[in-house]
Short mmCIF file of C-alpha atoms in Angstrom, two decimals:
data_model
loop_
_atom_site.label_atom_id
_atom_site.label_comp_id
_atom_site.label_asym_id
_atom_site.label_seq_id
_atom_site.Cartn_x
_atom_site.Cartn_y
_atom_site.Cartn_z
CA MET O 9 -45.58 19.70 -28.32
CA ASN O 10 -45.01 16.18 -27.01
CA SER O 11 -41.95 15.84 -24.82
CA ASP O 12 -40.24 13.45 -27.24
CA LEU O 13 -40.44 16.12 -29.97
CA ALA O 14 -39.52 18.95 -27.60
CA ASP O 15 -36.35 17.05 -26.52
CA LEU O 16 -35.30 16.87 -30.22
CA ARG O 17 -35.27 20.68 -30.56
CA ILE O 18 -31.79 22.31 -30.77
CA THR O 19 -32.10 25.16 -28.33
CA ASP O 20 -30.76 28.58 -28.90
CA ALA O 21 -28.28 28.14 -26.01
CA GLU O 22 -27.04 24.90 -27.63
CA ILE O 23 -26.67 26.61 -31.03
CA GLU O 24 -24.64 29.39 -29.48
CA ARG O 25 -22.45 26.86 -27.64
CA LEU O 26 -21.86 24.90 -30.86
CA THR O 27 -21.18 27.87 -33.10
CA GLY O 28 -19.51 30.16 -30.58
CA PHE O 29 -21.72 33.04 -31.67
CA GLU O 30 -24.84 34.74 -30.70
CA VAL O 31 -27.55 33.48 -33.13
CA ASN O 32 -30.95 34.80 -33.86
CA GLU O 33 -33.34 35.01 -36.84
CA LEU O 34 -31.52 38.10 -38.34
CA PHE O 35 -27.93 37.90 -37.38
CA VAL O 36 -25.02 35.67 -36.51
CA GLY O 37 -22.49 37.25 -34.09
CA GLY O 38 -24.77 40.03 -32.94
CA LEU O 39 -25.69 43.38 -34.47
CA LEU O 40 -22.25 44.80 -34.16
CA GLY O 41 -19.37 42.68 -35.53
CA GLY O 42 -21.69 39.98 -36.90
CA VAL O 43 -23.25 39.18 -40.25
CA TYR O 44 -26.88 39.10 -41.37
CA ARG O 45 -28.44 35.82 -42.46
CA PRO O 46 -29.11 35.86 -46.16
CA SER O 47 -32.17 33.67 -45.72
CA LEU O 48 -34.07 36.64 -44.26
CA PHE O 49 -34.52 37.95 -47.73
CA ARG O 50 -36.70 34.99 -48.42
CA GLN O 51 -38.95 35.54 -45.47
CA PRO O 52 -41.08 38.67 -45.45
CA ASN O 53 -41.46 38.82 -41.69
CA ARG O 54 -37.72 38.57 -41.16
CA LEU O 55 -37.00 41.01 -43.89
CA PHE O 56 -39.38 43.55 -42.28
CA MET O 57 -37.63 43.07 -38.90
CA PHE O 58 -34.28 43.50 -40.57
CA ALA O 59 -35.49 46.73 -42.29
CA MET O 60 -36.63 48.03 -38.84
CA THR O 61 -33.31 47.17 -37.35
CA GLU O 62 -31.48 49.01 -40.00
CA LEU O 63 -33.58 52.14 -39.46
CA ILE O 64 -32.94 51.92 -35.66
CA ALA O 65 -29.23 51.53 -36.32
CA ILE O 66 -29.25 54.54 -38.64
CA ALA O 67 -31.02 56.64 -36.04
CA ILE O 68 -28.57 55.54 -33.35
CA LEU O 69 -25.63 56.32 -35.62
CA PHE O 70 -27.11 59.74 -36.44
CA VAL O 71 -27.32 60.54 -32.69
CA PHE O 72 -23.61 59.63 -32.29
CA THR O 73 -22.61 61.88 -35.25
CA LEU O 74 -24.36 64.89 -33.81
CA PRO O 75 -21.55 65.86 -31.32
CA ILE O 76 -19.07 65.80 -34.17
CA GLY O 77 -21.29 68.04 -36.24
CA ILE O 78 -21.81 70.40 -33.39
CA PHE O 79 -17.98 70.49 -32.83
CA LEU O 80 -17.24 71.29 -36.41
CA PHE O 81 -20.14 73.73 -36.96
CA GLY O 82 -20.76 75.23 -33.51
CA ASN O 83 -22.53 78.32 -35.13
CA ALA O 84 -25.35 76.07 -36.34
CA ALA O 85 -25.99 74.99 -32.81
CA ALA O 86 -25.88 78.59 -31.51
CA GLY O 87 -28.48 79.93 -33.86
CA ILE O 88 -31.00 78.00 -36.12
CA SER O 89 -31.56 81.22 -38.09
CA ASN O 90 -28.10 80.88 -39.67
CA LEU O 91 -29.31 78.78 -42.59
CA PRO O 92 -25.98 78.21 -44.40
CA GLU O 93 -24.31 76.96 -41.29
CA MET O 94 -27.25 74.75 -40.42
CA LEU O 95 -27.20 73.16 -43.84
CA LYS O 96 -23.50 72.36 -43.53
CA PHE O 97 -24.23 70.97 -40.15
CA LEU O 98 -26.86 68.63 -41.59
CA GLN O 99 -24.64 67.72 -44.45
CA ILE O 100 -21.78 66.60 -42.23
CA THR O 101 -23.93 64.67 -39.81
CA LEU O 102 -26.09 62.98 -42.43
CA GLY O 103 -23.02 62.29 -44.51
CA MET O 104 -21.31 60.51 -41.65
CA THR O 105 -24.44 58.59 -40.87
CA VAL O 106 -24.66 57.42 -44.52
CA VAL O 107 -20.97 56.47 -44.62
CA GLY O 108 -21.16 54.68 -41.37
CA THR O 109 -24.30 52.74 -42.50
CA MET O 110 -22.64 51.75 -45.75
CA ALA O 111 -19.47 50.66 -43.98
CA TRP O 112 -21.47 48.57 -41.65
CA ASN O 113 -23.33 46.77 -44.43
CA LEU O 114 -20.28 46.46 -46.52
CA TYR O 115 -18.42 44.80 -43.62
CA MET O 116 -21.29 42.24 -43.23
CA GLN O 117 -21.31 41.56 -46.95
CA LEU O 118 -17.60 40.92 -47.06
CA SER O 119 -17.88 38.61 -44.01
CA LEU O 120 -20.57 36.48 -45.57
CA LYS O 121 -17.95 34.31 -47.50
CA ARG O 122 -16.22 33.37 -44.16
CA PHE O 123 -19.52 32.38 -42.57
CA LYS O 124 -21.15 30.79 -45.66
CA PRO O 125 -21.06 27.13 -44.37
CA LEU O 126 -22.31 28.16 -40.96
CA LEU O 127 -25.21 30.26 -42.40
CA HIS O 128 -26.20 27.31 -44.57
CA LEU O 129 -26.11 24.95 -41.60
CA LEU O 130 -28.26 27.37 -39.60
CA ASP O 131 -30.77 27.41 -42.40
CA GLU O 132 -30.94 23.65 -42.23
CA VAL O 133 -31.48 23.90 -38.40
CA ASP O 134 -34.49 26.21 -39.18
CA ARG O 135 -35.75 23.70 -41.68
CA TYR O 136 -35.31 20.85 -39.21
CA HIS O 137 -37.37 22.87 -36.63
CA GLU O 138 -40.08 23.33 -39.17
CA ILE O 139 -40.30 19.48 -39.56
CA LEU O 140 -40.68 19.17 -35.85
CA GLU O 141 -43.59 21.60 -35.97
CA ALA O 142 -45.15 19.72 -38.83
CA VAL O 143 -44.90 16.38 -36.98
CA HIS O 144 -46.45 18.10 -33.97
CA LEU O 145 -49.36 19.18 -36.10
CA LEU O 146 -49.68 15.62 -37.43
CA ASP O 147 -49.81 14.35 -33.86
CA GLN O 148 -52.60 16.73 -33.17
CA LEU O 149 -54.54 15.44 -36.10
CA GLU O 150 -53.92 11.93 -35.02
CA THR O 151 -55.81 12.45 -31.73
CA VAL O 152 -58.83 13.11 -33.86
CA GLN O 153 -58.40 10.69 -36.76
CA ARG O 154 -56.48 7.87 -35.09
CA SER O 155 -55.11 6.94 -38.59
CA ILE O 156 -51.32 6.96 -37.88
CA GLN O 157 -49.63 3.85 -36.59
CA VAL O 158 -47.21 4.09 -33.68
CA SER O 159 -44.55 2.26 -35.64
CA GLN O 160 -44.62 5.07 -38.20
CA ARG O 161 -44.15 7.73 -35.65
CA GLY O 162 -41.25 5.67 -34.23
CA GLU O 163 -39.52 5.81 -37.61
CA ILE O 164 -39.84 9.56 -38.02
CA LEU O 165 -38.51 10.09 -34.46
CA GLU O 166 -35.60 8.02 -35.32
CA ALA O 167 -35.03 10.00 -38.52
CA LEU O 168 -35.31 13.27 -36.61
CA ARG O 169 -32.80 12.07 -33.97
CA LEU O 170 -30.34 11.10 -36.68
CA THR O 171 -30.93 14.48 -38.43
CA ARG O 172 -30.36 16.29 -35.06
CA ASP O 173 -27.10 14.47 -34.61
CA ASN O 174 -26.03 15.32 -38.11
CA LEU O 175 -26.78 19.02 -37.49
CA VAL O 176 -24.86 19.03 -34.18
CA SER O 177 -21.95 17.14 -35.84
CA GLY O 178 -22.05 19.61 -38.74
CA LEU O 179 -22.04 22.70 -36.50
CA THR O 180 -19.25 21.27 -34.40
CA THR O 181 -17.13 20.39 -37.41
CA GLU O 182 -17.69 23.84 -39.07
CA LYS O 183 -16.44 25.53 -35.76
CA ILE O 184 -13.36 23.35 -35.78
CA LEU O 185 -12.56 24.17 -39.36
CA ARG O 186 -13.26 27.90 -38.77
CA ASP O 187 -11.14 28.18 -35.58
CA HIS O 188 -8.06 26.44 -37.07
CA ARG O 189 -7.78 24.25 -34.12
CA GLY O 190 -6.30 21.42 -36.05
CA LEU O 191 -8.48 18.74 -34.44
CA PHE O 192 -8.51 16.66 -37.60
CA ALA O 193 -9.05 13.39 -35.76
CA ARG O 194 -12.21 14.85 -34.03
CA ARG O 195 -13.36 16.24 -37.34
CA ALA O 196 -12.93 12.87 -39.05
CA ASP O 197 -15.02 11.22 -36.32
CA LEU O 198 -17.80 13.78 -36.73
CA VAL O 199 -17.77 13.41 -40.55
CA ALA O 200 -17.91 9.66 -40.21
CA THR O 201 -20.98 10.09 -37.85
CA ILE O 202 -22.76 12.11 -40.46
CA GLU O 203 -22.10 9.48 -43.16
CA THR O 204 -23.26 6.66 -40.90
CA ASN O 205 -26.45 8.54 -40.06
CA LEU O 206 -27.17 9.13 -43.85
CA ILE O 207 -26.97 5.39 -44.49
CA THR O 208 -29.56 4.86 -41.75
CA LEU O 209 -31.73 7.68 -42.96
CA ARG O 210 -31.72 6.24 -46.49
CA SER O 211 -32.94 2.87 -45.08
CA LEU O 212 -35.62 4.65 -43.12
CA GLU O 213 -36.70 6.50 -46.23
CA ILE O 214 -37.26 3.24 -48.11
CA GLY O 215 -39.30 1.84 -45.24
CA ALA O 216 -41.45 4.96 -44.84
CA GLN O 217 -42.61 5.17 -48.51
CA ALA O 218 -46.45 5.49 -48.84
CA THR O 219 -46.83 6.63 -45.23
CA GLU O 220 -47.97 9.86 -43.73
CA TYR O 221 -44.38 10.48 -42.49
CA ALA O 222 -42.57 9.70 -45.90
CA GLN O 223 -42.27 13.41 -46.72
CA PHE O 224 -40.63 14.19 -43.33
CA VAL O 225 -38.16 11.34 -43.59
CA ASN O 226 -37.33 12.49 -47.11
CA GLU O 227 -36.73 16.05 -45.86
CA ALA O 228 -34.61 14.75 -42.95
CA LEU O 229 -32.50 12.87 -45.49
CA GLU O 230 -32.14 16.02 -47.61
CA ILE O 231 -30.99 17.97 -44.49
CA GLY O 232 -28.34 15.34 -43.82
CA ILE O 233 -27.10 15.45 -47.38
CA ASN O 234 -26.94 19.28 -47.28
CA VAL O 235 -25.01 19.11 -43.97
CA GLN O 236 -22.51 16.67 -45.53
CA GLN O 237 -22.12 18.91 -48.55
CA GLU O 238 -21.57 22.02 -46.47
CA ILE O 239 -18.89 20.27 -44.41
CA GLN O 240 -17.12 18.98 -47.52
CA TRP O 241 -17.18 22.56 -49.10
CA ALA O 242 -15.81 24.02 -45.79
CA SER O 243 -13.05 21.37 -45.66
CA ARG O 244 -11.96 22.02 -49.25
CA SER O 245 -11.92 25.80 -48.67
CA LYS O 246 -9.83 25.28 -45.67
CA LEU O 247 -7.29 23.13 -47.43
CA ARG O 248 -6.98 25.75 -50.25
CA ARG O 249 -5.90 28.34 -47.77
#
């Protein structure tokens, strides 16, 4: 990837700094105490990884319930031939494992509402990075076909830069709202930045029509609009509380 595109990426470290959470493809806030990303259900590879994580978590939880089961039904540990006690031992350990797993998933499900704006913004970050990869592919094709003008590439880079600024502003504003910091002046400045960038993106969209980059500029504009809508939703939710 060219350096100008690479510089436009929002790194994992920057995302974690902007959000205040550990963020990966599956979870926000880590495996324990965090929430899963609903977008994983739309991507088979992430869904498979999530299923494997669930199985590993269940296995670990089962290991932790074994001492409790042994304490309550010590006879089962003393002799495996005592079938009734062994069955009780398995019932208590498996039962605690199932309850613990259900409680963990229920906690994440209940926490989704609080993190809804952030989760949507992170999905837009993923979409933005997909555009970067698509432009990178187009750059590679250009080296063969030489059919793309430099001016067109400059327009998409400007659109991507504005989109990156919108995403950073959106993530920062969401964190301010979530943390109750009361930095309303700072929030207003960030919202104004998003609106200004959207105006510029709309002008770029008009200029990029009928070019190879038109789709990317249009998607960048959609991301900016989605960021604006998420921040407006988060602001209204905060005012109702």
